[in-house]
Amino acid sequence: MINFRPAQPEDYDEIARITRDSYLAAGYFDSAEHPYMRQIEQVERRAEAAQLWVAERADQVAGAVTLARHGERFADIALPDELEMRILVVDPAAQRSGIGKAMVMAVIELARTLDGIEAVSLTTGKDWHSAHALYRSLGFSRVPERDWPVPDTEIWLQVYRLEL
């Protein structure tokens, strides 16, 4: 069973580890010293600017995701009617166990309860094929005209949106 809940400060170190390990294991970056990696490992900073949620299995944090609304500091692409989902990560030891899909489905269900939210949006890397497959399988559509460059990096992220 997977429990999806708001992150607590005592979760931050584990979220940082999972974030680092999952991005490096997937080969998205060659080093934890990459500027984007250093940015996304700042979990406390993220939690001050957005909602952070974790997925637990057997009382262990196995995944995390950051949620933001239009106008919030951590929202990069969210339109006024969207909940933006960012930095969805699953511990490499727990990958391929359904946690990523369960987290996306939980975000969708949470978004349906929020006033003024009619869609979930997200960004993902161009070559992150498993992420693209997951989002497409859950009904997300590519919105290429909204693709977004990460400031101070060479990274260009692709945008997806799911109408609720």
PDB file of N, CA and C in Angstrom, residues 26-119:
ATOM      1  N   ALA A  26      19.056   7.517 -13.446  1.00  0.00           N
ATOM      2  CA  ALA A  26      18.412   7.564 -14.759  1.00  0.00           C
ATOM      3  C   ALA A  26      19.354   8.099 -15.834  1.00  0.00           C
ATOM      4  N   GLY A  27      20.496   8.628 -15.416  1.00  0.00           N
ATOM      5  CA  GLY A  27      21.445   9.156 -16.379  1.00  0.00           C
ATOM      6  C   GLY A  27      21.105  10.543 -16.877  1.00  0.00           C
ATOM      7  N   TYR A  28      20.213  11.235 -16.168  1.00  0.00           N
ATOM      8  CA  TYR A  28      19.828  12.576 -16.596  1.00  0.00           C
ATOM      9  C   TYR A  28      20.990  13.555 -16.472  1.00  0.00           C
ATOM     10  N   PHE A  29      21.867  13.308 -15.495  1.00  0.00           N
ATOM     11  CA  PHE A  29      23.032  14.155 -15.270  1.00  0.00           C
ATOM     12  C   PHE A  29      24.212  13.257 -14.939  1.00  0.00           C
ATOM     13  N   ASP A  30      25.414  13.727 -15.240  1.00  0.00           N
ATOM     14  CA  ASP A  30      26.626  12.953 -14.979  1.00  0.00           C
ATOM     15  C   ASP A  30      27.133  13.122 -13.558  1.00  0.00           C
ATOM     16  N   SER A  31      26.687  14.203 -12.903  1.00  0.00           N
ATOM     17  CA  SER A  31      27.252  14.519 -11.592  1.00  0.00           C
ATOM     18  C   SER A  31      26.225  15.236 -10.725  1.00  0.00           C
ATOM     19  N   ALA A  32      26.325  14.997  -9.424  1.00  0.00           N
ATOM     20  CA  ALA A  32      25.477  15.722  -8.471  1.00  0.00           C
ATOM     21  C   ALA A  32      25.887  17.184  -8.376  1.00  0.00           C
ATOM     22  N   GLU A  33      27.011  17.542  -8.996  1.00  0.00           N
ATOM     23  CA  GLU A  33      27.488  18.925  -8.976  1.00  0.00           C
ATOM     24  C   GLU A  33      26.885  19.776 -10.090  1.00  0.00           C
ATOM     25  N   HIS A  34      26.103  19.178 -10.981  1.00  0.00           N
ATOM     26  CA  HIS A  34      25.457  19.957 -12.037  1.00  0.00           C
ATOM     27  C   HIS A  34      24.606  21.048 -11.386  1.00  0.00           C
ATOM     28  N   PRO A  35      24.595  22.266 -11.935  1.00  0.00           N
ATOM     29  CA  PRO A  35      23.843  23.364 -11.306  1.00  0.00           C
ATOM     30  C   PRO A  35      22.363  23.040 -11.066  1.00  0.00           C
ATOM     31  N   TYR A  36      21.722  22.349 -11.983  1.00  0.00           N
ATOM     32  CA  TYR A  36      20.312  22.004 -11.783  1.00  0.00           C
ATOM     33  C   TYR A  36      20.162  20.990 -10.646  1.00  0.00           C
ATOM     34  N   MET A  37      21.083  20.038 -10.565  1.00  0.00           N
ATOM     35  CA  MET A  37      21.038  19.059  -9.474  1.00  0.00           C
ATOM     36  C   MET A  37      21.195  19.765  -8.132  1.00  0.00           C
ATOM     37  N   ARG A  38      22.133  20.688  -8.046  1.00  0.00           N
ATOM     38  CA  ARG A  38      22.315  21.417  -6.782  1.00  0.00           C
ATOM     39  C   ARG A  38      21.057  22.201  -6.430  1.00  0.00           C
ATOM     40  N   GLN A  39      20.390  22.720  -7.439  1.00  0.00           N
ATOM     41  CA  GLN A  39      19.163  23.497  -7.207  1.00  0.00           C
ATOM     42  C   GLN A  39      18.042  22.613  -6.673  1.00  0.00           C
ATOM     43  N   ILE A  40      17.798  21.472  -7.297  1.00  0.00           N
ATOM     44  CA  ILE A  40      16.654  20.648  -6.893  1.00  0.00           C
ATOM     45  C   ILE A  40      16.900  19.873  -5.613  1.00  0.00           C
ATOM     46  N   GLU A  41      18.160  19.770  -5.177  1.00  0.00           N
ATOM     47  CA  GLU A  41      18.447  19.122  -3.897  1.00  0.00           C
ATOM     48  C   GLU A  41      18.189  20.037  -2.704  1.00  0.00           C
ATOM     49  N   GLN A  42      17.879  21.282  -2.944  1.00  0.00           N
ATOM     50  CA  GLN A  42      17.596  22.228  -1.863  1.00  0.00           C
ATOM     51  C   GLN A  42      16.125  22.070  -1.438  1.00  0.00           C
ATOM     52  N   VAL A  43      15.851  20.992  -0.750  1.00  0.00           N
ATOM     53  CA  VAL A  43      14.482  20.604  -0.418  1.00  0.00           C
ATOM     54  C   VAL A  43      13.818  21.613   0.514  1.00  0.00           C
ATOM     55  N   GLU A  44      14.525  22.076   1.509  1.00  0.00           N
ATOM     56  CA  GLU A  44      13.918  23.044   2.428  1.00  0.00           C
ATOM     57  C   GLU A  44      13.498  24.303   1.679  1.00  0.00           C
ATOM     58  N   ARG A  45      14.323  24.759   0.763  1.00  0.00           N
ATOM     59  CA  ARG A  45      13.997  25.940  -0.050  1.00  0.00           C
ATOM     60  C   ARG A  45      12.745  25.680  -0.897  1.00  0.00           C
ATOM     61  N   ARG A  46      12.676  24.484  -1.475  1.00  0.00           N
ATOM     62  CA  ARG A  46      11.494  24.110  -2.256  1.00  0.00           C
ATOM     63  C   ARG A  46      10.247  24.121  -1.394  1.00  0.00           C
ATOM     64  N   ALA A  47      10.358  23.551  -0.192  1.00  0.00           N
ATOM     65  CA  ALA A  47       9.199  23.446   0.701  1.00  0.00           C
ATOM     66  C   ALA A  47       8.712  24.815   1.167  1.00  0.00           C
ATOM     67  N   GLU A  48       9.599  25.799   1.205  1.00  0.00           N
ATOM     68  CA  GLU A  48       9.194  27.154   1.570  1.00  0.00           C
ATOM     69  C   GLU A  48       8.408  27.833   0.454  1.00  0.00           C
ATOM     70  N   ALA A  49       8.596  27.368  -0.774  1.00  0.00           N
ATOM     71  CA  ALA A  49       7.999  28.023  -1.937  1.00  0.00           C
ATOM     72  C   ALA A  49       6.848  27.248  -2.552  1.00  0.00           C
ATOM     73  N   ALA A  50       6.665  25.991  -2.176  1.00  0.00           N
ATOM     74  CA  ALA A  50       5.657  25.145  -2.825  1.00  0.00           C
ATOM     75  C   ALA A  50       5.263  24.014  -1.882  1.00  0.00           C
ATOM     76  N   GLN A  51       4.266  23.262  -2.300  1.00  0.00           N
ATOM     77  CA  GLN A  51       3.864  22.081  -1.543  1.00  0.00           C
ATOM     78  C   GLN A  51       4.770  20.919  -1.924  1.00  0.00           C
ATOM     79  N   LEU A  52       5.221  20.195  -0.932  1.00  0.00           N
ATOM     80  CA  LEU A  52       6.027  19.004  -1.164  1.00  0.00           C
ATOM     81  C   LEU A  52       5.245  17.831  -0.603  1.00  0.00           C
ATOM     82  N   TRP A  53       5.079  16.797  -1.409  1.00  0.00           N
ATOM     83  CA  TRP A  53       4.359  15.595  -0.994  1.00  0.00           C
ATOM     84  C   TRP A  53       5.288  14.398  -1.127  1.00  0.00           C
ATOM     85  N   VAL A  54       5.059  13.401  -0.302  1.00  0.00           N
ATOM     86  CA  VAL A  54       5.845  12.175  -0.380  1.00  0.00           C
ATOM     87  C   VAL A  54       4.919  10.973  -0.529  1.00  0.00           C
ATOM     88  N   ALA A  55       5.488   9.943  -1.128  1.00  0.00           N
ATOM     89  CA  ALA A  55       4.834   8.639  -1.196  1.00  0.00           C
ATOM     90  C   ALA A  55       5.603   7.719  -0.267  1.00  0.00           C
ATOM     91  N   GLU A  56       4.878   7.051   0.600  1.00  0.00           N
ATOM     92  CA  GLU A  56       5.479   6.106   1.540  1.00  0.00           C
ATOM     93  C   GLU A  56       4.994   4.699   1.221  1.00  0.00           C
ATOM     94  N   ARG A  57       5.897   3.770   1.353  1.00  0.00           N
ATOM     95  CA  ARG A  57       5.557   2.351   1.272  1.00  0.00           C
ATOM     96  C   ARG A  57       6.256   1.701   2.450  1.00  0.00           C
ATOM     97  N   ALA A  58       5.505   0.976   3.243  1.00  0.00           N
ATOM     98  CA  ALA A  58       6.049   0.315   4.444  1.00  0.00           C
ATOM     99  C   ALA A  58       6.749   1.333   5.348  1.00  0.00           C
ATOM    100  N   ASP A  59       6.097   2.483   5.520  1.00  0.00           N
ATOM    101  CA  ASP A  59       6.595   3.558   6.393  1.00  0.00           C
ATOM    102  C   ASP A  59       7.948   4.122   5.976  1.00  0.00           C
ATOM    103  N   GLN A  60       8.327   3.923   4.733  1.00  0.00           N
ATOM    104  CA  GLN A  60       9.570   4.479   4.191  1.00  0.00           C
ATOM    105  C   GLN A  60       9.227   5.440   3.062  1.00  0.00           C
ATOM    106  N   VAL A  61       9.848   6.618   3.051  1.00  0.00           N
ATOM    107  CA  VAL A  61       9.655   7.547   1.946  1.00  0.00           C
ATOM    108  C   VAL A  61      10.287   6.929   0.706  1.00  0.00           C
ATOM    109  N   ALA A  62       9.477   6.728  -0.316  1.00  0.00           N
ATOM    110  CA  ALA A  62       9.946   6.079  -1.539  1.00  0.00           C
ATOM    111  C   ALA A  62       9.859   6.997  -2.749  1.00  0.00           C
ATOM    112  N   GLY A  63       9.193   8.131  -2.587  1.00  0.00           N
ATOM    113  CA  GLY A  63       9.068   9.067  -3.696  1.00  0.00           C
ATOM    114  C   GLY A  63       8.632  10.421  -3.196  1.00  0.00           C
ATOM    115  N   ALA A  64       8.790  11.427  -4.054  1.00  0.00           N
ATOM    116  CA  ALA A  64       8.399  12.786  -3.694  1.00  0.00           C
ATOM    117  C   ALA A  64       8.019  13.554  -4.945  1.00  0.00           C
ATOM    118  N   VAL A  65       7.228  14.589  -4.739  1.00  0.00           N
ATOM    119  CA  VAL A  65       6.819  15.466  -5.837  1.00  0.00           C
ATOM    120  C   VAL A  65       6.576  16.854  -5.257  1.00  0.00           C
ATOM    121  N   THR A  66       6.832  17.860  -6.070  1.00  0.00           N
ATOM    122  CA  THR A  66       6.621  19.249  -5.689  1.00  0.00           C
ATOM    123  C   THR A  66       5.429  19.781  -6.478  1.00  0.00           C
ATOM    124  N   LEU A  67       4.523  20.492  -5.795  1.00  0.00           N
ATOM    125  CA  LEU A  67       3.317  21.037  -6.417  1.00  0.00           C
ATOM    126  C   LEU A  67       3.281  22.544  -6.233  1.00  0.00           C
ATOM    127  N   ALA A  68       2.902  23.253  -7.282  1.00  0.00           N
ATOM    128  CA  ALA A  68       2.838  24.712  -7.209  1.00  0.00           C
ATOM    129  C   ALA A  68       1.694  25.221  -8.064  1.00  0.00           C
ATOM    130  N   ARG A  69       1.178  26.370  -7.674  1.00  0.00           N
ATOM    131  CA  ARG A  69       0.105  27.034  -8.418  1.00  0.00           C
ATOM    132  C   ARG A  69       0.642  28.305  -9.050  1.00  0.00           C
ATOM    133  N   HIS A  70      -0.053  28.736 -10.069  1.00  0.00           N
ATOM    134  CA  HIS A  70       0.291  29.968 -10.787  1.00  0.00           C
ATOM    135  C   HIS A  70       0.564  31.100  -9.797  1.00  0.00           C
ATOM    136  N   GLY A  71       1.667  31.806 -10.011  1.00  0.00           N
ATOM    137  CA  GLY A  71       2.006  32.941  -9.165  1.00  0.00           C
ATOM    138  C   GLY A  71       2.853  32.595  -7.966  1.00  0.00           C
ATOM    139  N   GLU A  72       2.929  31.316  -7.600  1.00  0.00           N
ATOM    140  CA  GLU A  72       3.784  30.926  -6.495  1.00  0.00           C
ATOM    141  C   GLU A  72       5.234  30.911  -6.956  1.00  0.00           C
ATOM    142  N   ARG A  73       6.136  31.116  -6.024  1.00  0.00           N
ATOM    143  CA  ARG A  73       7.561  31.215  -6.347  1.00  0.00           C
ATOM    144  C   ARG A  73       8.115  30.019  -7.103  1.00  0.00           C
ATOM    145  N   PHE A  74       7.625  28.829  -6.834  1.00  0.00           N
ATOM    146  CA  PHE A  74       8.193  27.631  -7.456  1.00  0.00           C
ATOM    147  C   PHE A  74       7.446  27.218  -8.718  1.00  0.00           C
ATOM    148  N   ALA A  75       6.424  27.961  -9.100  1.00  0.00           N
ATOM    149  CA  ALA A  75       5.697  27.653 -10.334  1.00  0.00           C
ATOM    150  C   ALA A  75       6.449  28.264 -11.511  1.00  0.00           C
ATOM    151  N   ASP A  76       6.824  27.426 -12.452  1.00  0.00           N
ATOM    152  CA  ASP A  76       7.524  27.910 -13.636  1.00  0.00           C
ATOM    153  C   ASP A  76       6.608  28.022 -14.836  1.00  0.00           C
ATOM    154  N   ILE A  77       5.683  27.082 -14.961  1.00  0.00           N
ATOM    155  CA  ILE A  77       4.852  27.046 -16.172  1.00  0.00           C
ATOM    156  C   ILE A  77       3.359  27.114 -15.891  1.00  0.00           C
ATOM    157  N   ALA A  78       2.945  27.021 -14.641  1.00  0.00           N
ATOM    158  CA  ALA A  78       1.517  26.914 -14.311  1.00  0.00           C
ATOM    159  C   ALA A  78       0.728  28.120 -14.802  1.00  0.00           C
ATOM    160  N   LEU A  79      -0.359  27.831 -15.491  1.00  0.00           N
ATOM    161  CA  LEU A  79      -1.336  28.842 -15.848  1.00  0.00           C
ATOM    162  C   LEU A  79      -2.292  29.003 -14.672  1.00  0.00           C
ATOM    163  N   PRO A  80      -3.113  30.059 -14.656  1.00  0.00           N
ATOM    164  CA  PRO A  80      -3.998  30.277 -13.495  1.00  0.00           C
ATOM    165  C   PRO A  80      -4.903  29.100 -13.148  1.00  0.00           C
ATOM    166  N   ASP A  81      -5.259  28.265 -14.119  1.00  0.00           N
ATOM    167  CA  ASP A  81      -6.169  27.148 -13.837  1.00  0.00           C
ATOM    168  C   ASP A  81      -5.439  25.821 -13.636  1.00  0.00           C
ATOM    169  N   GLU A  82      -4.116  25.859 -13.454  1.00  0.00           N
ATOM    170  CA  GLU A  82      -3.325  24.629 -13.379  1.00  0.00           C
ATOM    171  C   GLU A  82      -2.643  24.441 -12.028  1.00  0.00           C
ATOM    172  N   LEU A  83      -2.510  23.184 -11.654  1.00  0.00           N
ATOM    173  CA  LEU A  83      -1.617  22.777 -10.587  1.00  0.00           C
ATOM    174  C   LEU A  83      -0.383  22.218 -11.287  1.00  0.00           C
ATOM    175  N   GLU A  84       0.772  22.792 -11.007  1.00  0.00           N
ATOM    176  CA  GLU A  84       2.010  22.345 -11.643  1.00  0.00           C
ATOM    177  C   GLU A  84       2.681  21.283 -10.784  1.00  0.00           C
ATOM    178  N   MET A  85       3.050  20.201 -11.426  1.00  0.00           N
ATOM    179  CA  MET A  85       3.726  19.080 -10.776  1.00  0.00           C
ATOM    180  C   MET A  85       5.188  19.113 -11.221  1.00  0.00           C
ATOM    181  N   ARG A  86       6.102  19.179 -10.263  1.00  0.00           N
ATOM    182  CA  ARG A  86       7.528  19.283 -10.570  1.00  0.00           C
ATOM    183  C   ARG A  86       8.330  18.266  -9.780  1.00  0.00           C
ATOM    184  N   ILE A  87       9.440  17.912 -10.335  1.00  0.00           N
ATOM    185  CA  ILE A  87      10.454  17.105  -9.663  1.00  0.00           C
ATOM    186  C   ILE A  87       9.837  15.857  -9.013  1.00  0.00           C
ATOM    187  N   LEU A  88       9.112  15.087  -9.818  1.00  0.00           N
ATOM    188  CA  LEU A  88       8.578  13.819  -9.345  1.00  0.00           C
ATOM    189  C   LEU A  88       9.718  12.807  -9.370  1.00  0.00           C
ATOM    190  N   VAL A  89      10.034  12.252  -8.213  1.00  0.00           N
ATOM    191  CA  VAL A  89      11.150  11.306  -8.103  1.00  0.00           C
ATOM    192  C   VAL A  89      10.727  10.074  -7.318  1.00  0.00           C
ATOM    193  N   VAL A  90      11.320   8.947  -7.711  1.00  0.00           N
ATOM    194  CA  VAL A  90      11.111   7.677  -7.015  1.00  0.00           C
ATOM    195  C   VAL A  90      12.487   7.123  -6.669  1.00  0.00           C
ATOM    196  N   ASP A  91      12.634   6.663  -5.446  1.00  0.00           N
ATOM    197  CA  ASP A  91      13.882   6.040  -5.018  1.00  0.00           C
ATOM    198  C   ASP A  91      14.238   4.935  -6.021  1.00  0.00           C
ATOM    199  N   PRO A  92      15.468   4.931  -6.541  1.00  0.00           N
ATOM    200  CA  PRO A  92      15.834   3.880  -7.498  1.00  0.00           C
ATOM    201  C   PRO A  92      15.581   2.466  -6.975  1.00  0.00           C
ATOM    202  N   ALA A  93      15.684   2.263  -5.673  1.00  0.00           N
ATOM    203  CA  ALA A  93      15.428   0.938  -5.098  1.00  0.00           C
ATOM    204  C   ALA A  93      13.956   0.546  -5.193  1.00  0.00           C
ATOM    205  N   ALA A  94      13.079   1.521  -5.425  1.00  0.00           N
ATOM    206  CA  ALA A  94      11.640   1.252  -5.483  1.00  0.00           C
ATOM    207  C   ALA A  94      11.050   1.481  -6.880  1.00  0.00           C
ATOM    208  N   GLN A  95      11.904   1.801  -7.849  1.00  0.00           N
ATOM    209  CA  GLN A  95      11.384   2.062  -9.191  1.00  0.00           C
ATOM    210  C   GLN A  95      10.819   0.796  -9.807  1.00  0.00           C
ATOM    211  N   ARG A  96       9.908   1.003 -10.721  1.00  0.00           N
ATOM    212  CA  ARG A  96       9.198  -0.075 -11.421  1.00  0.00           C
ATOM    213  C   ARG A  96       8.263  -0.835 -10.490  1.00  0.00           C
ATOM    214  N   SER A  97       7.852  -0.175  -9.391  1.00  0.00           N
ATOM    215  CA  SER A  97       6.943  -0.820  -8.449  1.00  0.00           C
ATOM    216  C   SER A  97       5.581  -0.133  -8.414  1.00  0.00           C
ATOM    217  N   GLY A  98       5.384   0.858  -9.278  1.00  0.00           N
ATOM    218  CA  GLY A  98       4.098   1.537  -9.345  1.00  0.00           C
ATOM    219  C   GLY A  98       4.018   2.813  -8.530  1.00  0.00           C
ATOM    220  N   ILE A  99       5.088   3.183  -7.846  1.00  0.00           N
ATOM    221  CA  ILE A  99       5.033   4.373  -6.994  1.00  0.00           C
ATOM    222  C   ILE A  99       4.898   5.647  -7.825  1.00  0.00           C
ATOM    223  N   GLY A 100       5.641   5.755  -8.903  1.00  0.00           N
ATOM    224  CA  GLY A 100       5.548   6.952  -9.749  1.00  0.00           C
ATOM    225  C   GLY A 100       4.146   7.149 -10.280  1.00  0.00           C
ATOM    226  N   LYS A 101       3.567   6.098 -10.803  1.00  0.00           N
ATOM    227  CA  LYS A 101       2.205   6.177 -11.329  1.00  0.00           C
ATOM    228  C   LYS A 101       1.221   6.516 -10.212  1.00  0.00           C
ATOM    229  N   ALA A 102       1.381   5.900  -9.057  1.00  0.00           N
ATOM    230  CA  ALA A 102       0.493   6.173  -7.923  1.00  0.00           C
ATOM    231  C   ALA A 102       0.589   7.641  -7.503  1.00  0.00           C
ATOM    232  N   MET A 103       1.801   8.198  -7.524  1.00  0.00           N
ATOM    233  CA  MET A 103       1.958   9.605  -7.149  1.00  0.00           C
ATOM    234  C   MET A 103       1.262  10.519  -8.154  1.00  0.00           C
ATOM    235  N   VAL A 104       1.437  10.245  -9.441  1.00  0.00           N
ATOM    236  CA  VAL A 104       0.779  11.087 -10.455  1.00  0.00           C
ATOM    237  C   VAL A 104      -0.738  11.004 -10.299  1.00  0.00           C
ATOM    238  N   MET A 105      -1.255   9.814 -10.077  1.00  0.00           N
ATOM    239  CA  MET A 105      -2.701   9.659  -9.893  1.00  0.00           C
ATOM    240  C   MET A 105      -3.174  10.386  -8.640  1.00  0.00           C
ATOM    241  N   ALA A 106      -2.379  10.352  -7.571  1.00  0.00           N
ATOM    242  CA  ALA A 106      -2.741  11.069  -6.341  1.00  0.00           C
ATOM    243  C   ALA A 106      -2.730  12.577  -6.564  1.00  0.00           C
ATOM    244  N   VAL A 107      -1.771  13.075  -7.336  1.00  0.00           N
ATOM    245  CA  VAL A 107      -1.736  14.505  -7.659  1.00  0.00           C
ATOM    246  C   VAL A 107      -2.979  14.894  -8.450  1.00  0.00           C
ATOM    247  N   ILE A 108      -3.363  14.060  -9.401  1.00  0.00           N
ATOM    248  CA  ILE A 108      -4.559  14.337 -10.200  1.00  0.00           C
ATOM    249  C   ILE A 108      -5.785  14.403  -9.294  1.00  0.00           C
ATOM    250  N   GLU A 109      -5.907  13.457  -8.380  1.00  0.00           N
ATOM    251  CA  GLU A 109      -7.048  13.452  -7.462  1.00  0.00           C
ATOM    252  C   GLU A 109      -7.023  14.673  -6.544  1.00  0.00           C
ATOM    253  N   LEU A 110      -5.852  15.037  -6.042  1.00  0.00           N
ATOM    254  CA  LEU A 110      -5.725  16.237  -5.220  1.00  0.00           C
ATOM    255  C   LEU A 110      -6.129  17.469  -6.016  1.00  0.00           C
ATOM    256  N   ALA A 111      -5.659  17.580  -7.245  1.00  0.00           N
ATOM    257  CA  ALA A 111      -5.976  18.737  -8.088  1.00  0.00           C
ATOM    258  C   ALA A 111      -7.485  18.880  -8.290  1.00  0.00           C
ATOM    259  N   ARG A 112      -8.178  17.773  -8.396  1.00  0.00           N
ATOM    260  CA  ARG A 112      -9.639  17.810  -8.594  1.00  0.00           C
ATOM    261  C   ARG A 112     -10.365  18.419  -7.402  1.00  0.00           C
ATOM    262  N   THR A 113      -9.708  18.464  -6.251  1.00  0.00           N
ATOM    263  CA  THR A 113     -10.352  19.012  -5.050  1.00  0.00           C
ATOM    264  C   THR A 113     -10.070  20.502  -4.863  1.00  0.00           C
ATOM    265  N   LEU A 114      -9.204  21.063  -5.673  1.00  0.00           N
ATOM    266  CA  LEU A 114      -8.771  22.447  -5.483  1.00  0.00           C
ATOM    267  C   LEU A 114      -9.624  23.415  -6.296  1.00  0.00           C
ATOM    268  N   ASP A 115     -10.121  24.445  -5.635  1.00  0.00           N
ATOM    269  CA  ASP A 115     -10.916  25.460  -6.321  1.00  0.00           C
ATOM    270  C   ASP A 115     -10.092  26.135  -7.406  1.00  0.00           C
ATOM    271  N   GLY A 116     -10.707  26.298  -8.571  1.00  0.00           N
ATOM    272  CA  GLY A 116     -10.075  27.012  -9.668  1.00  0.00           C
ATOM    273  C   GLY A 116      -9.087  26.199 -10.479  1.00  0.00           C
ATOM    274  N   ILE A 117      -8.840  24.975 -10.091  1.00  0.00           N
ATOM    275  CA  ILE A 117      -7.885  24.137 -10.834  1.00  0.00           C
ATOM    276  C   ILE A 117      -8.663  23.247 -11.797  1.00  0.00           C
ATOM    277  N   GLU A 118      -8.300  23.351 -13.074  1.00  0.00           N
ATOM    278  CA  GLU A 118      -8.960  22.579 -14.124  1.00  0.00           C
ATOM    279  C   GLU A 118      -8.005  21.679 -14.880  1.00  0.00           C
ATOM    280  N   ALA A 119      -6.711  21.732 -14.509  1.00  0.00           N
ATOM    281  CA  ALA A 119      -5.724  20.923 -15.209  1.00  0.00           C
ATOM    282  C   ALA A 119      -4.487  20.737 -14.330  1.00  0.00           C
TER     283      ALA A 119
END
